[in-house]
mmCIF file with all atom_site columns, C-alpha atoms in Angstrom:
data_model
loop_
_atom_site.group_PDB
_atom_site.id
_atom_site.type_symbol
_atom_site.label_atom_id
_atom_site.label_alt_id
_atom_site.label_comp_id
_atom_site.label_asym_id
_atom_site.label_entity_id
_atom_site.label_seq_id
_atom_site.pdbx_PDB_ins_code
_atom_site.Cartn_x
_atom_site.Cartn_y
_atom_site.Cartn_z
_atom_site.occupancy
_atom_site.B_iso_or_equiv
_atom_site.pdbx_formal_charge
_atom_site.auth_seq_id
_atom_site.auth_comp_id
_atom_site.auth_asym_id
_atom_site.auth_atom_id
_atom_site.pdbx_PDB_model_num
ATOM 1   C CA . MET O 1 1   ? 96.193  125.101 105.676 1.00 0.00 ? 1   MET O CA 1
ATOM 2   C CA . ILE O 1 2   ? 97.113  122.180 107.913 1.00 0.00 ? 2   ILE O CA 1
ATOM 3   C CA . LEU O 1 3   ? 98.156  118.951 106.214 1.00 0.00 ? 3   LEU O CA 1
ATOM 4   C CA . SER O 1 4   ? 97.423  115.809 108.243 1.00 0.00 ? 4   SER O CA 1
ATOM 5   C CA . PRO O 1 5   ? 98.960  112.776 106.463 1.00 0.00 ? 5   PRO O CA 1
ATOM 6   C CA . SER O 1 6   ? 97.038  109.570 107.050 1.00 0.00 ? 6   SER O CA 1
ATOM 7   C CA . MET O 1 7   ? 99.187  106.826 108.575 1.00 0.00 ? 7   MET O CA 1
ATOM 8   C CA . LEU O 1 8   ? 96.843  104.329 106.912 1.00 0.00 ? 8   LEU O CA 1
ATOM 9   C CA . SER O 1 9   ? 99.017  104.792 103.795 1.00 0.00 ? 9   SER O CA 1
ATOM 10  C CA . SER O 1 10  ? 102.365 104.708 105.600 1.00 0.00 ? 10  SER O CA 1
ATOM 11  C CA . ASP O 1 11  ? 104.796 101.821 106.019 1.00 0.00 ? 11  ASP O CA 1
ATOM 12  C CA . PHE O 1 12  ? 103.287 99.972  108.989 1.00 0.00 ? 12  PHE O CA 1
ATOM 13  C CA . ALA O 1 13  ? 106.497 98.006  109.504 1.00 0.00 ? 13  ALA O CA 1
ATOM 14  C CA . ASN O 1 14  ? 108.424 101.239 110.111 1.00 0.00 ? 14  ASN O CA 1
ATOM 15  C CA . MET O 1 15  ? 106.003 103.524 111.936 1.00 0.00 ? 15  MET O CA 1
ATOM 16  C CA . GLU O 1 16  ? 108.650 105.132 114.130 1.00 0.00 ? 16  GLU O CA 1
ATOM 17  C CA . ALA O 1 17  ? 110.755 106.040 111.095 1.00 0.00 ? 17  ALA O CA 1
ATOM 18  C CA . GLU O 1 18  ? 107.672 107.377 109.299 1.00 0.00 ? 18  GLU O CA 1
ATOM 19  C CA . LEU O 1 19  ? 106.718 109.591 112.248 1.00 0.00 ? 19  LEU O CA 1
ATOM 20  C CA . LYS O 1 20  ? 110.261 110.950 112.514 1.00 0.00 ? 20  LYS O CA 1
ATOM 21  C CA . ALA O 1 21  ? 110.288 111.652 108.769 1.00 0.00 ? 21  ALA O CA 1
ATOM 22  C CA . LEU O 1 22  ? 107.033 113.598 109.034 1.00 0.00 ? 22  LEU O CA 1
ATOM 23  C CA . GLU O 1 23  ? 108.437 115.731 111.836 1.00 0.00 ? 23  GLU O CA 1
ATOM 24  C CA . ALA O 1 24  ? 111.631 116.360 109.869 1.00 0.00 ? 24  ALA O CA 1
ATOM 25  C CA . ALA O 1 25  ? 109.522 117.388 106.869 1.00 0.00 ? 25  ALA O CA 1
ATOM 26  C CA . GLY O 1 26  ? 107.854 120.139 108.884 1.00 0.00 ? 26  GLY O CA 1
ATOM 27  C CA . LEU O 1 27  ? 104.473 118.467 109.432 1.00 0.00 ? 27  LEU O CA 1
ATOM 28  C CA . SER O 1 28  ? 102.679 119.242 112.688 1.00 0.00 ? 28  SER O CA 1
ATOM 29  C CA . TRP O 1 29  ? 99.675  116.853 112.470 1.00 0.00 ? 29  TRP O CA 1
ATOM 30  C CA . VAL O 1 30  ? 99.258  113.175 111.669 1.00 0.00 ? 30  VAL O CA 1
ATOM 31  C CA . HIS O 1 31  ? 95.927  111.433 110.986 1.00 0.00 ? 31  HIS O CA 1
ATOM 32  C CA . LEU O 1 32  ? 95.317  108.105 112.725 1.00 0.00 ? 32  LEU O CA 1
ATOM 33  C CA . ASP O 1 33  ? 92.536  105.986 111.199 1.00 0.00 ? 33  ASP O CA 1
ATOM 34  C CA . VAL O 1 34  ? 91.030  103.557 113.717 1.00 0.00 ? 34  VAL O CA 1
ATOM 35  C CA . MET O 1 35  ? 88.724  100.937 112.168 1.00 0.00 ? 35  MET O CA 1
ATOM 36  C CA . ASP O 1 36  ? 86.872  98.150  113.948 1.00 0.00 ? 36  ASP O CA 1
ATOM 37  C CA . GLY O 1 37  ? 85.600  95.940  111.110 1.00 0.00 ? 37  GLY O CA 1
ATOM 38  C CA . MET O 1 38  ? 82.020  96.775  112.131 1.00 0.00 ? 38  MET O CA 1
ATOM 39  C CA . PHE O 1 39  ? 81.354  100.432 111.344 1.00 0.00 ? 39  PHE O CA 1
ATOM 40  C CA . VAL O 1 40  ? 83.618  100.049 108.318 1.00 0.00 ? 40  VAL O CA 1
ATOM 41  C CA . PRO O 1 41  ? 84.717  96.872  106.478 1.00 0.00 ? 41  PRO O CA 1
ATOM 42  C CA . ASN O 1 42  ? 88.329  97.035  107.603 1.00 0.00 ? 42  ASN O CA 1
ATOM 43  C CA . ILE O 1 43  ? 90.426  96.691  110.785 1.00 0.00 ? 43  ILE O CA 1
ATOM 44  C CA . THR O 1 44  ? 93.487  98.782  111.594 1.00 0.00 ? 44  THR O CA 1
ATOM 45  C CA . PHE O 1 45  ? 94.800  99.496  115.108 1.00 0.00 ? 45  PHE O CA 1
ATOM 46  C CA . GLY O 1 46  ? 93.721  100.701 118.539 1.00 0.00 ? 46  GLY O CA 1
ATOM 47  C CA . PRO O 1 47  ? 94.974  102.375 121.731 1.00 0.00 ? 47  PRO O CA 1
ATOM 48  C CA . PRO O 1 48  ? 98.061  100.141 122.306 1.00 0.00 ? 48  PRO O CA 1
ATOM 49  C CA . ILE O 1 49  ? 99.546  101.074 118.911 1.00 0.00 ? 49  ILE O CA 1
ATOM 50  C CA . ILE O 1 50  ? 98.710  104.748 119.398 1.00 0.00 ? 50  ILE O CA 1
ATOM 51  C CA . LYS O 1 51  ? 100.360 104.660 122.830 1.00 0.00 ? 51  LYS O CA 1
ATOM 52  C CA . ALA O 1 52  ? 103.499 103.157 121.278 1.00 0.00 ? 52  ALA O CA 1
ATOM 53  C CA . MET O 1 53  ? 103.484 105.830 118.573 1.00 0.00 ? 53  MET O CA 1
ATOM 54  C CA . ARG O 1 54  ? 102.972 108.573 121.167 1.00 0.00 ? 54  ARG O CA 1
ATOM 55  C CA . ALA O 1 55  ? 106.199 107.546 122.878 1.00 0.00 ? 55  ALA O CA 1
ATOM 56  C CA . LYS O 1 56  ? 108.067 108.150 119.607 1.00 0.00 ? 56  LYS O CA 1
ATOM 57  C CA . SER O 1 57  ? 106.470 111.361 118.350 1.00 0.00 ? 57  SER O CA 1
ATOM 58  C CA . LYS O 1 58  ? 105.489 114.896 119.341 1.00 0.00 ? 58  LYS O CA 1
ATOM 59  C CA . LEU O 1 59  ? 103.138 115.350 116.374 1.00 0.00 ? 59  LEU O CA 1
ATOM 60  C CA . PHE O 1 60  ? 99.522  116.375 116.981 1.00 0.00 ? 60  PHE O CA 1
ATOM 61  C CA . PHE O 1 61  ? 97.630  113.064 116.949 1.00 0.00 ? 61  PHE O CA 1
ATOM 62  C CA . ASP O 1 62  ? 94.438  113.577 114.959 1.00 0.00 ? 62  ASP O CA 1
ATOM 63  C CA . CYS O 1 63  ? 92.594  110.365 115.878 1.00 0.00 ? 63  CYS O CA 1
ATOM 64  C CA . HIS O 1 64  ? 89.642  109.386 113.657 1.00 0.00 ? 64  HIS O CA 1
ATOM 65  C CA . LEU O 1 65  ? 87.482  106.658 115.222 1.00 0.00 ? 65  LEU O CA 1
ATOM 66  C CA . MET O 1 66  ? 85.601  104.705 112.567 1.00 0.00 ? 66  MET O CA 1
ATOM 67  C CA . ILE O 1 67  ? 84.087  102.400 115.168 1.00 0.00 ? 67  ILE O CA 1
ATOM 68  C CA . GLU O 1 68  ? 80.664  101.496 116.510 1.00 0.00 ? 68  GLU O CA 1
ATOM 69  C CA . ASP O 1 69  ? 79.605  103.126 119.785 1.00 0.00 ? 69  ASP O CA 1
ATOM 70  C CA . PRO O 1 70  ? 82.899  105.012 120.283 1.00 0.00 ? 70  PRO O CA 1
ATOM 71  C CA . GLY O 1 71  ? 81.796  106.345 123.662 1.00 0.00 ? 71  GLY O CA 1
ATOM 72  C CA . ARG O 1 72  ? 82.955  103.027 125.146 1.00 0.00 ? 72  ARG O CA 1
ATOM 73  C CA . TYR O 1 73  ? 86.588  103.821 124.379 1.00 0.00 ? 73  TYR O CA 1
ATOM 74  C CA . ILE O 1 74  ? 87.082  107.584 124.689 1.00 0.00 ? 74  ILE O CA 1
ATOM 75  C CA . THR O 1 75  ? 89.157  107.357 127.877 1.00 0.00 ? 75  THR O CA 1
ATOM 76  C CA . GLU O 1 76  ? 91.393  104.648 126.411 1.00 0.00 ? 76  GLU O CA 1
ATOM 77  C CA . PHE O 1 77  ? 92.206  106.709 123.321 1.00 0.00 ? 77  PHE O CA 1
ATOM 78  C CA . ALA O 1 78  ? 92.815  109.853 125.338 1.00 0.00 ? 78  ALA O CA 1
ATOM 79  C CA . ASP O 1 79  ? 95.095  107.982 127.725 1.00 0.00 ? 79  ASP O CA 1
ATOM 80  C CA . ALA O 1 80  ? 96.962  106.507 124.745 1.00 0.00 ? 80  ALA O CA 1
ATOM 81  C CA . GLY O 1 81  ? 97.891  110.017 123.619 1.00 0.00 ? 81  GLY O CA 1
ATOM 82  C CA . ALA O 1 82  ? 95.247  111.222 121.160 1.00 0.00 ? 82  ALA O CA 1
ATOM 83  C CA . ASP O 1 83  ? 95.260  115.031 121.022 1.00 0.00 ? 83  ASP O CA 1
ATOM 84  C CA . LEU O 1 84  ? 92.001  115.132 119.061 1.00 0.00 ? 84  LEU O CA 1
ATOM 85  C CA . ILE O 1 85  ? 89.315  112.445 119.032 1.00 0.00 ? 85  ILE O CA 1
ATOM 86  C CA . CYS O 1 86  ? 86.897  112.433 116.130 1.00 0.00 ? 86  CYS O CA 1
ATOM 87  C CA . VAL O 1 87  ? 83.780  110.254 116.266 1.00 0.00 ? 87  VAL O CA 1
ATOM 88  C CA . HIS O 1 88  ? 81.200  109.604 113.576 1.00 0.00 ? 88  HIS O CA 1
ATOM 89  C CA . ALA O 1 89  ? 77.774  111.148 113.984 1.00 0.00 ? 89  ALA O CA 1
ATOM 90  C CA . GLU O 1 90  ? 76.336  107.962 112.467 1.00 0.00 ? 90  GLU O CA 1
ATOM 91  C CA . ALA O 1 91  ? 77.971  105.771 115.126 1.00 0.00 ? 91  ALA O CA 1
ATOM 92  C CA . CYS O 1 92  ? 76.686  107.629 118.206 1.00 0.00 ? 92  CYS O CA 1
ATOM 93  C CA . THR O 1 93  ? 73.189  107.355 119.646 1.00 0.00 ? 93  THR O CA 1
ATOM 94  C CA . HIS O 1 94  ? 73.919  110.249 122.025 1.00 0.00 ? 94  HIS O CA 1
ATOM 95  C CA . LEU O 1 95  ? 76.433  112.349 120.100 1.00 0.00 ? 95  LEU O CA 1
ATOM 96  C CA . GLU O 1 96  ? 76.501  115.359 122.436 1.00 0.00 ? 96  GLU O CA 1
ATOM 97  C CA . ARG O 1 97  ? 77.258  113.106 125.386 1.00 0.00 ? 97  ARG O CA 1
ATOM 98  C CA . VAL O 1 98  ? 80.214  111.537 123.568 1.00 0.00 ? 98  VAL O CA 1
ATOM 99  C CA . CYS O 1 99  ? 81.582  114.963 122.573 1.00 0.00 ? 99  CYS O CA 1
ATOM 100 C CA . ALA O 1 100 ? 81.337  116.055 126.195 1.00 0.00 ? 100 ALA O CA 1
ATOM 101 C CA . GLN O 1 101 ? 83.204  112.872 127.212 1.00 0.00 ? 101 GLN O CA 1
ATOM 102 C CA . ILE O 1 102 ? 86.018  113.760 124.828 1.00 0.00 ? 102 ILE O CA 1
ATOM 103 C CA . ALA O 1 103 ? 86.294  117.297 126.178 1.00 0.00 ? 103 ALA O CA 1
ATOM 104 C CA . GLU O 1 104 ? 86.377  115.990 129.758 1.00 0.00 ? 104 GLU O CA 1
ATOM 105 C CA . THR O 1 105 ? 89.502  113.944 128.981 1.00 0.00 ? 105 THR O CA 1
ATOM 106 C CA . GLY O 1 106 ? 91.316  117.052 127.758 1.00 0.00 ? 106 GLY O CA 1
ATOM 107 C CA . ALA O 1 107 ? 91.333  115.924 124.126 1.00 0.00 ? 107 ALA O CA 1
ATOM 108 C CA . LYS O 1 108 ? 89.778  118.120 121.440 1.00 0.00 ? 108 LYS O CA 1
ATOM 109 C CA . PRO O 1 109 ? 86.312  116.935 120.341 1.00 0.00 ? 109 PRO O CA 1
ATOM 110 C CA . ALA O 1 110 ? 85.495  116.461 116.667 1.00 0.00 ? 110 ALA O CA 1
ATOM 111 C CA . VAL O 1 111 ? 82.701  114.870 114.651 1.00 0.00 ? 111 VAL O CA 1
ATOM 112 C CA . ALA O 1 112 ? 82.944  113.138 111.274 1.00 0.00 ? 112 ALA O CA 1
ATOM 113 C CA . LEU O 1 113 ? 80.127  113.099 108.733 1.00 0.00 ? 113 LEU O CA 1
ATOM 114 C CA . ASN O 1 114 ? 79.817  110.411 106.071 1.00 0.00 ? 114 ASN O CA 1
ATOM 115 C CA . PRO O 1 115 ? 79.187  111.700 102.534 1.00 0.00 ? 115 PRO O CA 1
ATOM 116 C CA . HIS O 1 116 ? 75.412  111.314 102.787 1.00 0.00 ? 116 HIS O CA 1
ATOM 117 C CA . THR O 1 117 ? 75.059  112.937 106.226 1.00 0.00 ? 117 THR O CA 1
ATOM 118 C CA . PRO O 1 118 ? 74.041  116.624 106.051 1.00 0.00 ? 118 PRO O CA 1
ATOM 119 C CA . PRO O 1 119 ? 75.796  119.308 108.136 1.00 0.00 ? 119 PRO O CA 1
ATOM 120 C CA . GLU O 1 120 ? 72.410  120.032 109.703 1.00 0.00 ? 120 GLU O CA 1
ATOM 121 C CA . ALA O 1 121 ? 72.952  116.926 111.862 1.00 0.00 ? 121 ALA O CA 1
ATOM 122 C CA . ILE O 1 122 ? 75.506  118.824 113.967 1.00 0.00 ? 122 ILE O CA 1
ATOM 123 C CA . ARG O 1 123 ? 74.256  122.418 113.754 1.00 0.00 ? 123 ARG O CA 1
ATOM 124 C CA . TYR O 1 124 ? 73.668  122.756 117.503 1.00 0.00 ? 124 TYR O CA 1
ATOM 125 C CA . LEU O 1 125 ? 76.952  121.068 118.428 1.00 0.00 ? 125 LEU O CA 1
ATOM 126 C CA . LEU O 1 126 ? 79.203  123.428 116.461 1.00 0.00 ? 126 LEU O CA 1
ATOM 127 C CA . PRO O 1 127 ? 80.109  125.762 119.369 1.00 0.00 ? 127 PRO O CA 1
ATOM 128 C CA . GLN O 1 128 ? 81.512  122.838 121.371 1.00 0.00 ? 128 GLN O CA 1
ATOM 129 C CA . LEU O 1 129 ? 83.392  121.176 118.490 1.00 0.00 ? 129 LEU O CA 1
ATOM 130 C CA . TYR O 1 130 ? 87.034  121.864 117.719 1.00 0.00 ? 130 TYR O CA 1
ATOM 131 C CA . MET O 1 131 ? 86.635  120.362 114.259 1.00 0.00 ? 131 MET O CA 1
ATOM 132 C CA . VAL O 1 132 ? 84.197  118.756 111.823 1.00 0.00 ? 132 VAL O CA 1
ATOM 133 C CA . LEU O 1 133 ? 85.515  116.110 109.448 1.00 0.00 ? 133 LEU O CA 1
ATOM 134 C CA . VAL O 1 134 ? 83.753  115.931 106.088 1.00 0.00 ? 134 VAL O CA 1
ATOM 135 C CA . MET O 1 135 ? 84.261  112.479 104.599 1.00 0.00 ? 135 MET O CA 1
ATOM 136 C CA . SER O 1 136 ? 84.602  112.900 100.840 1.00 0.00 ? 136 SER O CA 1
ATOM 137 C CA . VAL O 1 137 ? 84.680  109.128 100.269 1.00 0.00 ? 137 VAL O CA 1
ATOM 138 C CA . ASN O 1 138 ? 82.839  106.344 102.041 1.00 0.00 ? 138 ASN O CA 1
ATOM 139 C CA . PRO O 1 139 ? 85.080  105.398 104.982 1.00 0.00 ? 139 PRO O CA 1
ATOM 140 C CA . GLY O 1 140 ? 86.962  102.143 105.269 1.00 0.00 ? 140 GLY O CA 1
ATOM 141 C CA . PHE O 1 141 ? 89.631  102.138 102.574 1.00 0.00 ? 141 PHE O CA 1
ATOM 142 C CA . GLY O 1 142 ? 92.347  104.433 101.269 1.00 0.00 ? 142 GLY O CA 1
ATOM 143 C CA . GLY O 1 143 ? 92.908  105.415 97.664  1.00 0.00 ? 143 GLY O CA 1
ATOM 144 C CA . GLN O 1 144 ? 89.293  106.199 96.743  1.00 0.00 ? 144 GLN O CA 1
ATOM 145 C CA . LYS O 1 145 ? 88.172  108.998 94.422  1.00 0.00 ? 145 LYS O CA 1
ATOM 146 C CA . PHE O 1 146 ? 86.763  112.259 95.739  1.00 0.00 ? 146 PHE O CA 1
ATOM 147 C CA . ILE O 1 147 ? 82.946  112.498 95.716  1.00 0.00 ? 147 ILE O CA 1
ATOM 148 C CA . PRO O 1 148 ? 82.194  115.828 93.952  1.00 0.00 ? 148 PRO O CA 1
ATOM 149 C CA . PHE O 1 149 ? 79.090  116.904 95.928  1.00 0.00 ? 149 PHE O CA 1
ATOM 150 C CA . CYS O 1 150 ? 81.213  117.053 99.089  1.00 0.00 ? 150 CYS O CA 1
ATOM 151 C CA . LEU O 1 151 ? 82.607  120.388 97.890  1.00 0.00 ? 151 LEU O CA 1
ATOM 152 C CA . ASP O 1 152 ? 79.143  121.947 98.173  1.00 0.00 ? 152 ASP O CA 1
ATOM 153 C CA . LYS O 1 153 ? 78.796  120.300 101.571 1.00 0.00 ? 153 LYS O CA 1
ATOM 154 C CA . VAL O 1 154 ? 81.969  122.058 102.741 1.00 0.00 ? 154 VAL O CA 1
ATOM 155 C CA . ARG O 1 155 ? 80.582  125.409 101.591 1.00 0.00 ? 155 ARG O CA 1
ATOM 156 C CA . ASP O 1 156 ? 77.305  124.778 103.416 1.00 0.00 ? 156 ASP O CA 1
ATOM 157 C CA . LEU O 1 157 ? 79.151  123.768 106.575 1.00 0.00 ? 157 LEU O CA 1
ATOM 158 C CA . LYS O 1 158 ? 81.387  126.842 106.409 1.00 0.00 ? 158 LYS O CA 1
ATOM 159 C CA . ALA O 1 159 ? 78.347  129.096 106.179 1.00 0.00 ? 159 ALA O CA 1
ATOM 160 C CA . MET O 1 160 ? 76.747  127.277 109.101 1.00 0.00 ? 160 MET O CA 1
ATOM 161 C CA . ILE O 1 161 ? 79.862  127.714 111.265 1.00 0.00 ? 161 ILE O CA 1
ATOM 162 C CA . GLU O 1 162 ? 80.013  131.432 110.476 1.00 0.00 ? 162 GLU O CA 1
ATOM 163 C CA . ALA O 1 163 ? 76.299  131.859 111.208 1.00 0.00 ? 163 ALA O CA 1
ATOM 164 C CA . ALA O 1 164 ? 76.798  130.169 114.582 1.00 0.00 ? 164 ALA O CA 1
ATOM 165 C CA . GLY O 1 165 ? 79.695  132.483 115.421 1.00 0.00 ? 165 GLY O CA 1
ATOM 166 C CA . ALA O 1 166 ? 81.874  129.412 116.020 1.00 0.00 ? 166 ALA O CA 1
ATOM 167 C CA . ASP O 1 167 ? 85.553  128.915 115.184 1.00 0.00 ? 167 ASP O CA 1
ATOM 168 C CA . THR O 1 168 ? 85.221  125.205 114.364 1.00 0.00 ? 168 THR O CA 1
ATOM 169 C CA . LEU O 1 169 ? 87.800  123.878 111.921 1.00 0.00 ? 169 LEU O CA 1
ATOM 170 C CA . ILE O 1 170 ? 86.769  121.960 108.809 1.00 0.00 ? 170 ILE O CA 1
ATOM 171 C CA . GLN O 1 171 ? 88.748  118.888 107.825 1.00 0.00 ? 171 GLN O CA 1
ATOM 172 C CA . ILE O 1 172 ? 88.286  116.824 104.680 1.00 0.00 ? 172 ILE O CA 1
ATOM 173 C CA . ASP O 1 173 ? 89.327  113.221 104.145 1.00 0.00 ? 173 ASP O CA 1
ATOM 174 C CA . GLY O 1 174 ? 89.127  111.151 100.973 1.00 0.00 ? 174 GLY O CA 1
ATOM 175 C CA . GLY O 1 175 ? 90.536  111.646 97.504  1.00 0.00 ? 175 GLY O CA 1
ATOM 176 C CA . VAL O 1 176 ? 92.522  114.750 98.490  1.00 0.00 ? 176 VAL O CA 1
ATOM 177 C CA . THR O 1 177 ? 95.270  115.460 95.940  1.00 0.00 ? 177 THR O CA 1
ATOM 178 C CA . LEU O 1 178 ? 97.386  118.317 94.648  1.00 0.00 ? 178 LEU O CA 1
ATOM 179 C CA . ASP O 1 179 ? 94.804  118.783 91.904  1.00 0.00 ? 179 ASP O CA 1
ATOM 180 C CA . ASN O 1 180 ? 91.894  119.617 94.199  1.00 0.00 ? 180 ASN O CA 1
ATOM 181 C CA . ALA O 1 181 ? 93.683  120.999 97.287  1.00 0.00 ? 181 ALA O CA 1
ATOM 182 C CA . ARG O 1 182 ? 93.309  124.654 96.299  1.00 0.00 ? 182 ARG O CA 1
ATOM 183 C CA . GLU O 1 183 ? 89.612  124.300 95.475  1.00 0.00 ? 183 GLU O CA 1
ATOM 184 C CA . LEU O 1 184 ? 89.027  122.608 98.824  1.00 0.00 ? 184 LEU O CA 1
ATOM 185 C CA . THR O 1 185 ? 90.789  125.237 100.906 1.00 0.00 ? 185 THR O CA 1
ATOM 186 C CA . GLY O 1 186 ? 89.058  127.936 98.851  1.00 0.00 ? 186 GLY O CA 1
ATOM 187 C CA . ALA O 1 187 ? 85.707  126.422 99.820  1.00 0.00 ? 187 ALA O CA 1
ATOM 188 C CA . GLY O 1 188 ? 86.584  126.620 103.504 1.00 0.00 ? 188 GLY O CA 1
ATOM 189 C CA . VAL O 1 189 ? 88.646  123.550 104.403 1.00 0.00 ? 189 VAL O CA 1
ATOM 190 C CA . ASP O 1 190 ? 91.253  124.174 107.124 1.00 0.00 ? 190 ASP O CA 1
ATOM 191 C CA . VAL O 1 191 ? 92.770  120.685 107.438 1.00 0.00 ? 191 VAL O CA 1
ATOM 192 C CA . LEU O 1 192 ? 93.544  118.371 104.522 1.00 0.00 ? 192 LEU O CA 1
ATOM 193 C CA . VAL O 1 193 ? 93.931  114.645 105.158 1.00 0.00 ? 193 VAL O CA 1
ATOM 194 C CA . SER O 1 194 ? 95.994  112.930 102.488 1.00 0.00 ? 194 SER O CA 1
ATOM 195 C CA . GLY O 1 195 ? 97.045  109.299 102.451 1.00 0.00 ? 195 GLY O CA 1
ATOM 196 C CA . SER O 1 196 ? 98.309  107.701 99.265  1.00 0.00 ? 196 SER O CA 1
ATOM 197 C CA . ALA O 1 197 ? 98.627  111.100 97.527  1.00 0.00 ? 197 ALA O CA 1
ATOM 198 C CA . PHE O 1 198 ? 101.160 112.030 100.210 1.00 0.00 ? 198 PHE O CA 1
ATOM 199 C CA . PHE O 1 199 ? 103.028 108.906 101.318 1.00 0.00 ? 199 PHE O CA 1
ATOM 200 C CA . LYS O 1 200 ? 103.563 107.557 97.793  1.00 0.00 ? 200 LYS O CA 1
ATOM 201 C CA . TYR O 1 201 ? 105.540 110.666 96.829  1.00 0.00 ? 201 TYR O CA 1
ATOM 202 C CA . PRO O 1 202 ? 108.652 111.035 99.007  1.00 0.00 ? 202 PRO O CA 1
ATOM 203 C CA . PRO O 1 203 ? 110.633 112.931 100.090 1.00 0.00 ? 203 PRO O CA 1
ATOM 204 C CA . TYR O 1 204 ? 107.965 114.154 102.476 1.00 0.00 ? 204 TYR O CA 1
ATOM 205 C CA . GLY O 1 205 ? 109.395 117.653 102.822 1.00 0.00 ? 205 GLY O CA 1
ATOM 206 C CA . GLU O 1 206 ? 108.995 118.262 99.099  1.00 0.00 ? 206 GLU O CA 1
ATOM 207 C CA . ARG O 1 207 ? 105.504 116.768 99.072  1.00 0.00 ? 207 ARG O CA 1
ATOM 208 C CA . HIS O 1 208 ? 104.474 118.936 102.011 1.00 0.00 ? 208 HIS O CA 1
ATOM 209 C CA . LYS O 1 209 ? 105.708 122.038 100.186 1.00 0.00 ? 209 LYS O CA 1
ATOM 210 C CA . ALA O 1 210 ? 103.873 120.946 97.038  1.00 0.00 ? 210 ALA O CA 1
ATOM 211 C CA . PHE O 1 211 ? 100.592 120.868 98.966  1.00 0.00 ? 211 PHE O CA 1
ATOM 212 C CA . GLN O 1 212 ? 101.343 124.258 100.507 1.00 0.00 ? 212 GLN O CA 1
ATOM 213 C CA . ASP O 1 213 ? 102.127 125.739 97.106  1.00 0.00 ? 213 ASP O CA 1
ATOM 214 C CA . ALA O 1 214 ? 98.986  124.217 95.608  1.00 0.00 ? 214 ALA O CA 1
ATOM 215 C CA . CYS O 1 215 ? 96.874  126.006 98.225  1.00 0.00 ? 215 CYS O CA 1
ATOM 216 C CA . ALA O 1 216 ? 98.705  129.330 98.088  1.00 0.00 ? 216 ALA O CA 1
#
């Protein structure tokens, strides 16, 4: 199980300190939520902030683009230091082309699916995807409750990945807590994104261990 804490719930005024604290706590990934106020009703940050963060951290930057037509900005996010770039299937007219763009930059390609979007939408892309992100809330805000049917969606996606002979990771984002972490990983989730359920419970080392223990 990989835990990828969402910086959306961190202290924005002390991002460098937060990144250092995550590293000290034994985390290897961090989730960066990019919102444009169009695809989702919120605005966060873009490549300049990610570039500044990159200079202060060696964490794996798991960059989730909740933006319209993300193909316009793939190079900028890769150059800023994103290790993985995840785009929404719903935001791309030519999704395969955008995934190929991501791979060409050297970043790992990933696709996010909103709660209502079936895994079938990306069946033929699975062999070229490093990861699929299952949104278990509607994107745009932190602190929402987990949508129950997304657990069945994870199981369906896991079966689809195995049938394709792919090694694509499954990530889940939205309403992830200690209470449902074990059920999620049992269903096939490889990467848990946690925002408020992680950052609101320091020290981070103890919270990280609590998630690990919950999934054991």
